Amino acid sequence: LSVVELKRERMLGLERAGLSDEDMAALALVLKHNRELTTLWLSGNTISNAGALTLARSMNAHKLTELVLAANELEDLSGLSIAEAMRDNHTLRTLFLSHNQLTDKSAIALANVIHENAKCALSTLSLNANHVSDEGLSALADALAENPTLTRLELAHNPYTDVGAQALAKALHMNTTLTKLDISGARPKQGRISDAGGKALAAALGANKGLTIVWMRNHALTDAVVPAFQQVAENNRTLVELSLRGNPIGKPSHEKLYAAWEKSARSKFDLHL
């Protein structure tokens, strides 16, 4: 497409297009003059800090509602630049930054924006497969506690532990907006949630009235958490999908969990063990 044609596009998909930082200057020029573009997909390129900074500077010049920068080469300077641009943004609803090199610094900056920008419209945030540990998860949890817009949070394959899980559990006792949560486990030998964090999260799920889908795969949860999740089946009436696959929970405990969810007599429920 020519620059003139791009200026009229509402959705632009440039995934795996071989784009680098140098291409972002031309794209930013398009964004600056395109008042109609709402969706920008840039996953699977080699965009790094310089390109992200160029994009961030042009983010608020249009009505962008969805930005996908997954699987690039973003580091914390990128995350901080995007977070700073979001301080004055009230249109962006979906932000995918998964499969990059972002750490707690980026997670904290994004959490601060979610918490402090009263006009922040973000409803989906994906930080899967980065380097967010307990500090970053705790900051996001604090932002979630009173956030009225975020409905989907993806933090799978990050190195947090029970500390972050317990902070998140505390927030879930108060949050009623979040509907989908993915906190599946990280790579082997990185931080994982054990029974203490699992029990705290189960207690939060028992009280939560918003979540419908929760994935907690590939952690270190054992048979000891089963009674807590049996209570979730008894007390939670909104959850329709729970995945605990990849945890070292024995088959007899599987049967107990299946029985608990069947006893809850839900019209629809998917339990993955």
XYZ file of N, CA and C in Angstrom, residues 21-267:
741
model
N 13.503 -1.109 13.305
C 13.366 0.238 13.862
C 13.319 1.309 12.772
N 14.107 1.112 11.730
C 14.165 2.112 10.657
C 12.803 2.302 9.983
N 12.008 1.228 9.920
C 10.694 1.316 9.270
C 9.670 2.053 10.125
N 9.936 2.187 11.402
C 8.950 2.781 12.296
C 8.789 4.294 12.073
N 9.830 4.945 11.565
C 9.716 6.373 11.291
C 8.686 6.630 10.201
N 8.722 5.817 9.132
C 7.737 5.955 8.059
C 6.343 5.606 8.559
N 6.260 4.564 9.392
C 4.959 4.170 9.927
C 4.408 5.248 10.863
N 5.263 5.843 11.655
C 4.824 6.906 12.565
C 4.276 8.090 11.789
N 4.859 8.379 10.625
C 4.354 9.468 9.788
C 2.939 9.171 9.314
N 2.709 7.915 8.954
C 1.361 7.498 8.557
C 0.399 7.664 9.724
N 0.819 7.213 10.895
C -0.044 7.283 12.072
C -0.379 8.726 12.427
N 0.590 9.594 12.226
C 0.382 10.994 12.574
C -0.746 11.619 11.757
N -0.882 11.179 10.518
C -1.873 11.783 9.624
C -3.123 10.930 9.445
N -3.113 9.733 9.981
C -4.280 8.850 9.842
C -5.153 8.976 11.089
N -6.306 9.584 10.947
C -7.215 9.777 12.074
C -8.217 8.647 12.207
N -8.156 7.670 11.289
C -9.143 6.594 11.282
C -8.583 5.257 11.763
N -7.264 5.105 11.751
C -6.652 3.825 12.118
C -6.962 3.471 13.572
N -7.493 2.263 13.792
C -7.813 1.815 15.149
C -7.009 0.588 15.570
N -6.541 -0.210 14.604
C -5.900 -1.478 14.928
C -4.561 -1.587 14.215
N -3.502 -1.860 14.978
C -2.163 -1.969 14.417
C -1.493 -3.235 14.942
N -1.239 -4.176 14.039
C -0.602 -5.448 14.393
C 0.813 -5.472 13.847
N 1.790 -5.591 14.744
C 3.205 -5.563 14.358
C 3.985 -6.717 14.972
N 3.335 -7.818 15.280
C 4.011 -8.933 15.938
C 4.967 -9.647 14.975
N 5.990 -10.272 15.570
C 6.903 -11.087 14.786
C 7.860 -10.320 13.914
N 8.191 -9.094 14.296
C 9.181 -8.307 13.579
C 10.437 -8.164 14.437
N 11.313 -7.244 14.082
C 12.532 -7.052 14.873
C 12.582 -5.626 15.427
N 11.419 -5.151 15.850
C 11.325 -3.809 16.430
C 11.939 -3.841 17.834
N 12.803 -2.884 18.119
C 13.419 -2.821 19.447
C 13.135 -1.454 20.065
N 13.986 -1.015 20.969
C 13.696 0.196 21.742
C 13.519 1.450 20.887
N 14.368 1.639 19.920
C 14.293 2.851 19.101
C 12.982 2.908 18.327
N 12.578 1.779 17.761
C 11.324 1.742 17.016
C 10.120 1.918 17.906
N 10.157 1.311 19.087
C 9.045 1.455 20.026
C 8.902 2.896 20.497
N 10.030 3.558 20.722
C 10.001 4.960 21.137
C 9.370 5.834 20.045
N 9.715 5.572 18.790
C 9.130 6.311 17.675
C 7.623 6.103 17.611
N 7.196 4.856 17.788
C 5.760 4.564 17.790
C 5.051 5.237 18.956
N 5.661 5.155 20.129
C 5.037 5.724 21.324
C 4.784 7.209 21.168
N 5.706 7.902 20.521
C 5.575 9.346 20.346
C 4.395 9.717 19.448
N 3.938 8.757 18.631
C 2.835 9.051 17.712
C 1.519 8.390 18.138
N 1.547 7.659 19.250
C 0.371 6.892 19.677
C -0.873 7.746 19.879
N -0.710 8.914 20.439
C -1.867 9.715 20.839
C -2.345 10.681 19.763
N -1.804 10.525 18.551
C -2.212 11.407 17.459
C -3.388 10.843 16.672
N -3.913 9.691 17.111
C -5.005 9.048 16.371
C -5.869 8.265 17.353
N -6.804 7.473 16.834
C -7.778 6.780 17.676
C -7.440 5.302 17.864
N -6.180 4.974 17.974
C -5.755 3.581 18.086
C -6.407 2.909 19.290
N -7.051 1.759 19.041
C -7.671 0.998 20.120
C -6.962 -0.328 20.383
N -6.177 -0.824 19.413
C -5.495 -2.106 19.580
C -4.084 -2.025 19.019
N -3.098 -2.348 19.860
C -1.696 -2.330 19.467
C -1.061 -3.668 19.838
N -0.546 -4.364 18.835
C 0.063 -5.681 19.038
C 1.539 -5.608 18.660
N 2.405 -5.745 19.666
C 3.854 -5.717 19.469
C 4.500 -6.988 20.013
N 3.767 -8.079 19.970
C 4.279 -9.349 20.485
C 5.429 -9.859 19.624
N 6.327 -10.625 20.270
C 7.415 -11.309 19.565
C 8.275 -10.355 18.750
N 8.700 -9.288 19.396
C 9.680 -8.387 18.812
C 10.944 -8.429 19.673
N 11.643 -7.328 19.769
C 12.868 -7.290 20.567
C 12.797 -6.148 21.578
N 11.624 -6.012 22.188
C 11.387 -4.910 23.114
C 12.038 -5.163 24.465
N 12.702 -4.141 24.981
C 13.253 -4.165 26.328
C 12.548 -3.094 27.156
N 13.032 -2.856 28.355
C 12.303 -1.965 29.267
C 12.175 -0.533 28.759
N 13.132 -0.053 27.999
C 12.988 1.289 27.438
C 11.733 1.373 26.571
N 11.434 0.286 25.867
C 10.206 0.217 25.061
C 8.974 0.245 25.953
N 8.989 -0.599 26.976
C 7.843 -0.648 27.883
C 7.593 0.677 28.570
N 8.664 1.334 28.999
C 8.533 2.631 29.673
C 8.020 3.700 28.708
N 8.457 3.646 27.462
C 8.007 4.621 26.461
C 6.517 4.467 26.181
N 6.075 3.225 26.043
C 4.657 2.963 25.776
C 3.811 3.366 26.983
N 4.296 3.046 28.167
C 3.566 3.422 29.381
C 3.447 4.937 29.498
N 4.505 5.649 29.193
C 4.482 7.109 29.276
C 3.470 7.686 28.283
N 3.436 7.113 27.080
C 2.467 7.580 26.078
C 1.034 7.327 26.535
N 0.842 6.259 27.303
C -0.504 5.908 27.760
C -1.021 6.823 28.861
N -0.173 7.639 29.424
C -0.614 8.544 30.492
C -1.662 9.533 30.000
N -1.586 9.873 28.724
C -2.549 10.818 28.157
C -3.481 10.144 27.157
N -3.523 8.814 27.192
C -4.310 8.078 26.207
C -5.636 7.622 26.795
N -6.729 7.766 26.037
C -8.022 7.293 26.521
C -8.760 6.469 25.472
N -8.011 5.946 24.463
C -8.644 5.130 23.429
C -8.118 3.693 23.380
N -6.856 3.479 23.756
C -6.247 2.150 23.621
C -6.916 1.149 24.563
N -7.443 0.078 23.985
C -8.138 -0.938 24.782
C -7.392 -2.260 24.852
N -6.583 -2.545 23.837
C -5.884 -3.826 23.779
C -4.409 -3.596 23.532
N -3.559 -4.167 24.400
C -2.116 -4.021 24.277
C -1.453 -5.380 24.466
N -0.842 -5.885 23.399
C -0.126 -7.156 23.445
C 1.374 -6.892 23.361
N 2.079 -7.212 24.451
C 3.533 -7.060 24.521
C 4.207 -8.387 24.864
N 3.547 -9.486 24.596
C 4.062 -10.804 24.970
C 5.286 -11.191 24.143
N 6.058 -12.139 24.685
C 7.238 -12.681 24.005
C 8.249 -11.586 23.641
N 8.580 -10.797 24.652
C 9.626 -9.795 24.519
C 10.601 -9.947 25.681
N 11.308 -8.877 26.027
C 12.317 -8.940 27.089
C 12.004 -7.930 28.196
N 10.726 -7.743 28.477
C 10.305 -6.765 29.472
C 10.437 -7.338 30.882
N 10.801 -6.478 31.825
C 10.984 -6.898 33.210
C 9.993 -6.173 34.121
N 10.250 -6.241 35.413
C 9.383 -5.581 36.391
C 9.270 -4.080 36.143
N 10.308 -3.465 35.624
C 10.257 -2.029 35.366
C 9.098 -1.668 34.447
N 8.934 -2.437 33.391
C 7.834 -2.186 32.448
C 6.490 -2.490 33.087
N 6.414 -3.610 33.817
C 5.160 -3.982 34.463
C 4.726 -2.923 35.467
N 5.675 -2.384 36.234
C 5.359 -1.352 37.229
C 4.901 -0.074 36.538
N 5.574 0.306 35.452
C 5.192 1.515 34.718
C 3.781 1.383 34.152
N 3.453 0.228 33.600
C 2.112 0.003 33.062
C 1.079 -0.023 34.187
N 1.437 -0.631 35.306
C 0.525 -0.663 36.456
C 0.230 0.747 36.954
N 1.253 1.590 36.992
C 1.052 2.969 37.445
C 0.089 3.715 36.531
N 0.217 3.490 35.228
C -0.683 4.148 34.281
C -2.115 3.665 34.483
N -2.292 2.356 34.616
C -3.628 1.792 34.825
C -4.263 2.375 36.080
N -3.436 2.570 37.099
C -3.939 3.068 38.380
C -4.176 4.578 38.377
N -3.302 5.324 37.702
C -3.314 6.783 37.830
C -4.088 7.503 36.730
N -4.173 6.904 35.535
C -4.883 7.554 34.439
C -6.366 7.223 34.534
N -7.140 8.162 35.021
C -8.575 7.918 35.226
C -9.310 7.648 33.925
N -8.733 8.090 32.808
C -9.372 7.888 31.508
C -8.818 6.681 30.759
N -7.920 5.912 31.403
C -7.340 4.735 30.762
C -8.439 3.747 30.413
N -8.508 3.365 29.122
C -9.582 2.484 28.643
C -9.116 1.051 28.464
N -7.885 0.730 28.880
C -7.301 -0.578 28.603
C -8.153 -1.706 29.193
N -8.540 -2.649 28.333
C -9.332 -3.795 28.787
C -8.573 -5.110 28.651
N -7.557 -5.158 27.780
C -6.749 -6.367 27.599
C -5.276 -6.017 27.653
N -4.540 -6.706 28.522
C -3.093 -6.529 28.626
C -2.434 -7.894 28.621
N -1.539 -8.106 27.657
C -0.811 -9.372 27.582
C 0.679 -9.130 27.741
N 1.239 -9.743 28.780
C 2.678 -9.695 29.042
C 3.245 -11.107 29.127
N 2.619 -12.056 28.460
C 3.102 -13.435 28.463
C 4.559 -13.522 28.018
N 5.297 -14.457 28.614
C 6.651 -14.786 28.162
C 7.580 -13.576 28.140
N 7.613 -12.866 29.251
C 8.595 -11.818 29.471
C 9.414 -12.177 30.703
N 9.823 -11.195 31.482
C 10.631 -11.458 32.685
C 10.038 -10.708 33.875
N 8.725 -10.850 34.042
C 8.015 -10.182 35.132
C 8.018 -11.096 36.355
N 8.566 -10.615 37.445
C 8.649 -11.416 38.670
C 7.660 -10.890 39.709
N 7.890 -11.211 40.970
C 6.937 -10.861 42.026
C 6.693 -9.361 42.141
N 7.727 -8.554 41.963
C 7.577 -7.108 42.102
C 6.623 -6.562 41.040
N 6.794 -7.002 39.818
C 5.920 -6.536 38.737
C 4.500 -7.037 38.885
N 4.349 -8.314 39.268
C 3.010 -8.863 39.468
C 2.306 -8.170 40.621
N 3.030 -7.874 41.684
C 2.426 -7.190 42.832
C 1.943 -5.794 42.447
N 2.721 -5.092 41.614
C 2.307 -3.760 41.162
C 1.048 -3.840 40.313
N 0.995 -4.802 39.422
C -0.205 -4.981 38.600
C -1.399 -5.363 39.467
N -1.159 -6.172 40.494
C -2.242 -6.555 41.407
C -2.804 -5.337 42.126
N -1.922 -4.462 42.585
C -2.378 -3.242 43.260
C -3.247 -2.398 42.331
N -2.844 -2.321 41.055
C -3.627 -1.552 40.081
C -4.979 -2.202 39.818
N -5.000 -3.537 39.849
C -6.244 -4.275 39.588
C -7.302 -4.082 40.662
N -6.853 -3.864 41.873
C -7.769 -3.851 43.015
C -8.958 -2.927 42.805
N -8.716 -1.775 42.181
C -9.799 -0.811 41.990
C -10.011 -0.446 40.528
N -9.412 -1.213 39.609
C -9.515 -0.871 38.193
C -10.877 -1.243 37.619
N -11.538 -0.320 36.894
C -12.881 -0.587 36.379
C -12.924 -1.001 34.908
N -11.761 -1.157 34.242
C -11.789 -1.411 32.801
C -11.133 -2.716 32.376
N -10.061 -3.147 33.048
C -9.317 -4.315 32.592
C -10.130 -5.589 32.782
N -10.368 -6.307 31.686
C -11.140 -7.548 31.738
C -10.305 -8.783 31.433
N -9.150 -8.597 30.805
C -8.308 -9.742 30.420
C -6.856 -9.436 30.734
N -6.241 -10.293 31.546
C -4.846 -10.119 31.930
C -4.098 -11.419 31.679
N -3.038 -11.349 30.875
C -2.234 -12.523 30.543
C -0.803 -12.317 31.035
N -0.397 -13.174 31.965
C 0.947 -13.085 32.551
C 1.626 -14.449 32.592
N 1.265 -15.318 31.662
C 1.833 -16.667 31.647
C 3.321 -16.633 31.314
N 4.026 -17.664 31.805
C 5.450 -17.845 31.487
C 6.304 -16.663 31.909
N 6.083 -16.223 33.136
C 6.919 -15.219 33.782
C 7.397 -15.777 35.118
N 8.542 -15.334 35.636
C 9.152 -15.964 36.811
C 8.693 -15.426 38.166
N 7.369 -15.367 38.405
C 6.895 -14.954 39.724
C 6.656 -16.181 40.601
N 6.465 -15.952 41.880
C 6.330 -17.047 42.850
C 5.105 -16.794 43.731
N 5.090 -17.425 44.899
C 3.971 -17.271 45.830
C 3.778 -15.827 46.285
N 4.856 -15.072 46.359
C 4.751 -13.675 46.806
C 3.845 -12.888 45.862
N 4.093 -13.000 44.580
C 3.254 -12.322 43.599
C 1.849 -12.891 43.562
N 1.754 -14.211 43.702
C 0.437 -14.864 43.685
C -0.428 -14.385 44.841
N 0.161 -14.223 46.017
C -0.601 -13.767 47.175
C -1.038 -12.317 47.028
N -0.200 -11.493 46.406
C -0.594 -10.104 46.133
C -1.760 -10.073 45.145
N -1.701 -10.927 44.136
C -2.780 -11.006 43.161
C -4.068 -11.506 43.814
N -3.945 -12.482 44.694
C -5.121 -13.010 45.392
C -5.818 -11.917 46.195
N -5.036 -11.097 46.856
C -5.613 -9.989 47.633
C -6.417 -9.057 46.730
N -5.883 -8.776 45.546
C -6.585 -7.894 44.611
C -7.868 -8.529 44.092
N -7.832 -9.839 43.851
C -9.005 -10.523 43.304
C -10.170 -10.565 44.281
N -9.881 -10.402 45.554
C -10.970 -10.299 46.530
C -11.779 -9.024 46.315
N -11.138 -8.008 45.739
C -11.804 -6.713 45.550
C -12.240 -6.463 44.118
N -11.489 -6.988 43.155
C -11.775 -6.705 41.754
C -13.005 -7.470 41.263
N -13.870 -6.788 40.528
C -15.066 -7.429 39.968
C -15.136 -7.274 38.454
N -14.105 -6.688 37.856
C -14.123 -6.400 36.422
C -13.418 -7.468 35.594
N -12.315 -8.005 36.107
C -11.522 -8.982 35.367
C -12.337 -10.246 35.097
N -12.324 -10.715 33.841
C -13.065 -11.928 33.483
C -12.146 -13.067 33.040
N -10.977 -12.752 32.476
C -10.049 -13.801 32.040
C -8.669 -13.535 32.604
N -8.082 -14.569 33.222
C -6.772 -14.454 33.850
C -5.923 -15.665 33.484
N -4.753 -15.418 32.906
C -3.813 -16.492 32.602
C -2.524 -16.245 33.364
N -2.283 -17.064 34.382
C -1.047 -16.981 35.167
C -0.362 -18.337 35.153
N -0.347 -18.967 33.994
C 0.311 -20.264 33.853
C 1.804 -20.129 34.085
N 2.437 -21.255 34.400
C 3.798 -21.249 34.897
C 4.865 -20.899 33.895
N 6.037 -20.605 34.445
C 7.188 -20.186 33.649
C 7.981 -21.403 33.196
N 9.104 -21.126 32.586
C 9.992 -22.189 32.117
C 10.543 -22.965 33.319
N 10.968 -24.209 33.093
C 11.541 -25.000 34.200
C 12.666 -24.256 34.915
N 12.704 -24.439 36.214
C 13.725 -23.871 37.093
C 13.572 -22.367 37.305
N 12.540 -21.765 36.759
C 12.231 -20.388 37.108
C 11.189 -20.390 38.211
N 10.790 -19.196 38.657
C 9.834 -19.104 39.738
C 8.508 -19.756 39.396
N 7.931 -20.416 40.364
C 6.624 -21.033 40.171
C 5.793 -20.867 41.434
N 4.481 -20.958 41.261
C 3.563 -20.858 42.391
C 3.439 -22.233 43.041
N 3.598 -22.281 44.360
C 3.461 -23.541 45.094
C 2.131 -23.541 45.849
N 1.987 -24.458 46.793
C 0.697 -24.633 47.471
C 0.242 -23.384 48.229
N 1.177 -22.639 48.826
C 0.792 -21.443 49.588
C 0.118 -20.424 48.667
N 0.731 -20.175 47.531
C 0.129 -19.252 46.576
C -1.145 -19.800 45.979
N -1.170 -21.102 45.730
C -2.361 -21.730 45.164
C -3.557 -21.635 46.095
N -3.324 -21.844 47.382
C -4.417 -21.745 48.358
C -4.940 -20.322 48.463
N -4.025 -19.352 48.420
C -4.449 -17.951 48.471
C -5.293 -17.590 47.256
N -4.880 -18.062 46.091
C -5.642 -17.787 44.873
C -6.983 -18.498 44.885
N -7.017 -19.717 45.390
C -8.284 -20.446 45.471
C -9.268 -19.723 46.387
N -8.782 -19.222 47.513
C -9.652 -18.468 48.420
C -10.194 -17.220 47.741
N -9.343 -16.567 46.936
C -9.789 -15.380 46.216
C -10.836 -15.737 45.167
N -10.629 -16.854 44.471
C -11.601 -17.290 43.460
C -12.941 -17.625 44.095
N -12.893 -18.147 45.307
C -14.143 -18.460 45.993
C -14.975 -17.229 46.281
N -14.301 -16.099 46.451
C -15.004 -14.851 46.771
C -15.253 -13.981 45.545
N -14.472 -14.196 44.488
C -14.549 -13.330 43.301
C -15.848 -13.562 42.526
N -16.400 -12.473 41.993
C -17.677 -12.569 41.276
C -17.571 -12.078 39.838
N -16.349 -12.005 39.325
C -16.185 -11.519 37.961
C -15.512 -12.504 37.020
N -14.520 -13.224 37.504
C -13.734 -14.107 36.645
C -14.569 -15.260 36.075
N -14.373 -15.518 34.795
C -15.035 -16.651 34.144
C -14.027 -17.690 33.654
N -12.795 -17.265 33.336
C -11.765 -18.178 32.833
C -10.467 -17.922 33.592
N -9.896 -18.975 34.170
C -8.629 -18.869 34.905
C -7.734 -20.034 34.504
N -6.528 -19.711 34.078
C -5.522 -20.722 33.769
C -4.365 -20.583 34.747
N -4.041 -21.711 35.419
C -2.910 -21.761 36.362
C -2.085 -23.008 36.061
N -1.704 -23.157 34.829
C -0.994 -24.349 34.386
C 0.490 -24.321 34.779
N 1.065 -25.542 34.872
C 2.522 -25.699 34.959
C 3.166 -24.984 36.138
N 2.548 -25.104 37.305
C 3.151 -24.589 38.525
C 3.548 -25.770 39.419
N 3.643 -25.547 40.706
C 4.059 -26.601 41.638
C 2.942 -26.915 42.632
N 1.697 -26.841 42.178
C 0.556 -27.140 43.035
C 0.429 -28.648 43.221
N 0.177 -29.064 44.462
C 0.088 -30.491 44.778
C -1.311 -30.832 45.296
N -1.458 -32.053 45.786
C -2.742 -32.499 46.341
C -3.220 -31.618 47.493
N -2.281 -30.911 48.123
C -2.641 -30.096 49.285
C -3.594 -28.953 48.936
N -3.639 -28.541 47.667
C -4.520 -27.425 47.289
C -5.922 -27.895 46.914
N -6.110 -29.188 46.813
C -7.389 -29.711 46.322
C -8.587 -29.280 47.175
N -8.528 -29.374 48.517
C -9.684 -28.905 49.305
C -10.037 -27.447 49.041
N -9.022 -26.614 48.825
C -9.282 -25.195 48.556
C -10.020 -25.025 47.232
N -9.654 -25.794 46.228
C -10.333 -25.681 44.935
C -11.693 -26.385 44.948
N -11.868 -27.338 45.832
C -13.218 -27.894 46.031
C -14.154 -26.817 46.580
N -13.620 -25.964 47.440
C -14.418 -24.860 47.968
C -14.762 -23.843 46.877
N -13.836 -23.677 45.921
C -14.133 -22.791 44.792
C -15.359 -23.300 44.047
N -15.408 -24.599 43.822
C -16.553 -25.188 43.120
C -17.855 -24.923 43.868
N -17.778 -24.918 45.189
C -18.978 -24.722 46.001
C -19.395 -23.255 46.075
N -18.410 -22.345 46.105
C -18.727 -20.946 46.403
C -18.779 -20.018 45.192
N -18.044 -20.357 44.126
C -17.982 -19.468 42.972
C -19.027 -19.876 41.936
N -19.851 -18.907 41.489
C -20.914 -19.213 40.535
C -20.680 -18.579 39.163
N -19.559 -17.902 38.968
C -19.302 -17.253 37.676
C -18.258 -17.978 36.837
N -17.362 -18.723 37.471
C -16.271 -19.386 36.760
C -16.818 -20.493 35.847
N -16.399 -20.481 34.576
C -16.837 -21.519 33.630
C -15.671 -22.328 33.083
N -14.440 -21.894 33.350
C -13.275 -22.662 32.887
C -12.107 -22.465 33.846
N -11.543 -23.590 34.300
C -10.393 -23.577 35.194
C -9.391 -24.603 34.696
N -8.167 -24.177 34.451
C -7.130 -25.093 33.990
C -5.991 -25.166 35.000
N -5.761 -26.376 35.497
C -4.654 -26.648 36.417
C -3.704 -27.686 35.825
N -3.711 -27.836 34.523
C -2.848 -28.812 33.866
C -1.376 -28.541 34.147
N -0.595 -29.628 34.184
C 0.835 -29.482 34.354
C 1.285 -29.269 35.782
N 0.347 -29.395 36.744
C 0.702 -29.339 38.157
C 0.803 -30.774 38.694
N 1.664 -31.021 39.691
C 1.830 -32.387 40.218
C 0.710 -32.791 41.181
N -0.517 -32.766 40.670
C -1.686 -33.185 41.442
C -2.023 -34.616 41.017
N -2.170 -35.534 41.988
C -2.378 -36.940 41.688
C -3.753 -37.248 41.123
N -3.874 -38.403 40.486
C -5.139 -38.806 39.862
C -6.294 -38.930 40.859
N -6.075 -39.474 42.060
C -7.189 -39.507 43.023
C -7.735 -38.107 43.331
N -6.832 -37.141 43.389
C -7.270 -35.761 43.631
C -7.999 -35.202 42.414
N -7.595 -35.646 41.229
C -8.334 -35.247 40.021
C -9.796 -35.640 40.155
N -10.013 -36.865 40.598
C -11.388 -37.362 40.732
C -12.178 -36.543 41.753
N -11.521 -36.139 42.825
C -12.198 -35.324 43.841
C -12.616 -33.975 43.263
N -11.734 -33.386 42.464
C -12.045 -32.085 41.863
C -13.171 -32.209 40.840
N -13.094 -33.243 40.001
C -14.169 -33.440 39.019
C -15.520 -33.628 39.729
N -15.496 -34.389 40.812
C -16.738 -34.630 41.563
C -17.277 -33.334 42.164
N -16.381 -32.498 42.660
C -16.822 -31.230 43.258
C -17.474 -30.331 42.227
N -16.899 -30.261 41.045
C -17.470 -29.398 40.015
C -18.769 -29.979 39.464
N -18.860 -31.310 39.385
C -20.119 -31.923 38.951
C -21.225 -31.676 39.978
N -20.863 -31.718 41.240
C -21.835 -31.479 42.311
C -22.365 -30.050 42.277
N -21.552 -29.128 41.738
C -21.987 -27.727 41.690
C -23.114 -27.501 40.689
N -23.395 -28.533 39.868
C -24.553 -28.527 38.961
C -24.576 -27.299 38.043
N -23.422 -27.013 37.450
C -23.376 -25.917 36.494
C -23.823 -26.407 35.129
N -24.453 -25.528 34.393
C -24.881 -25.895 33.046
C -23.696 -26.024 32.106
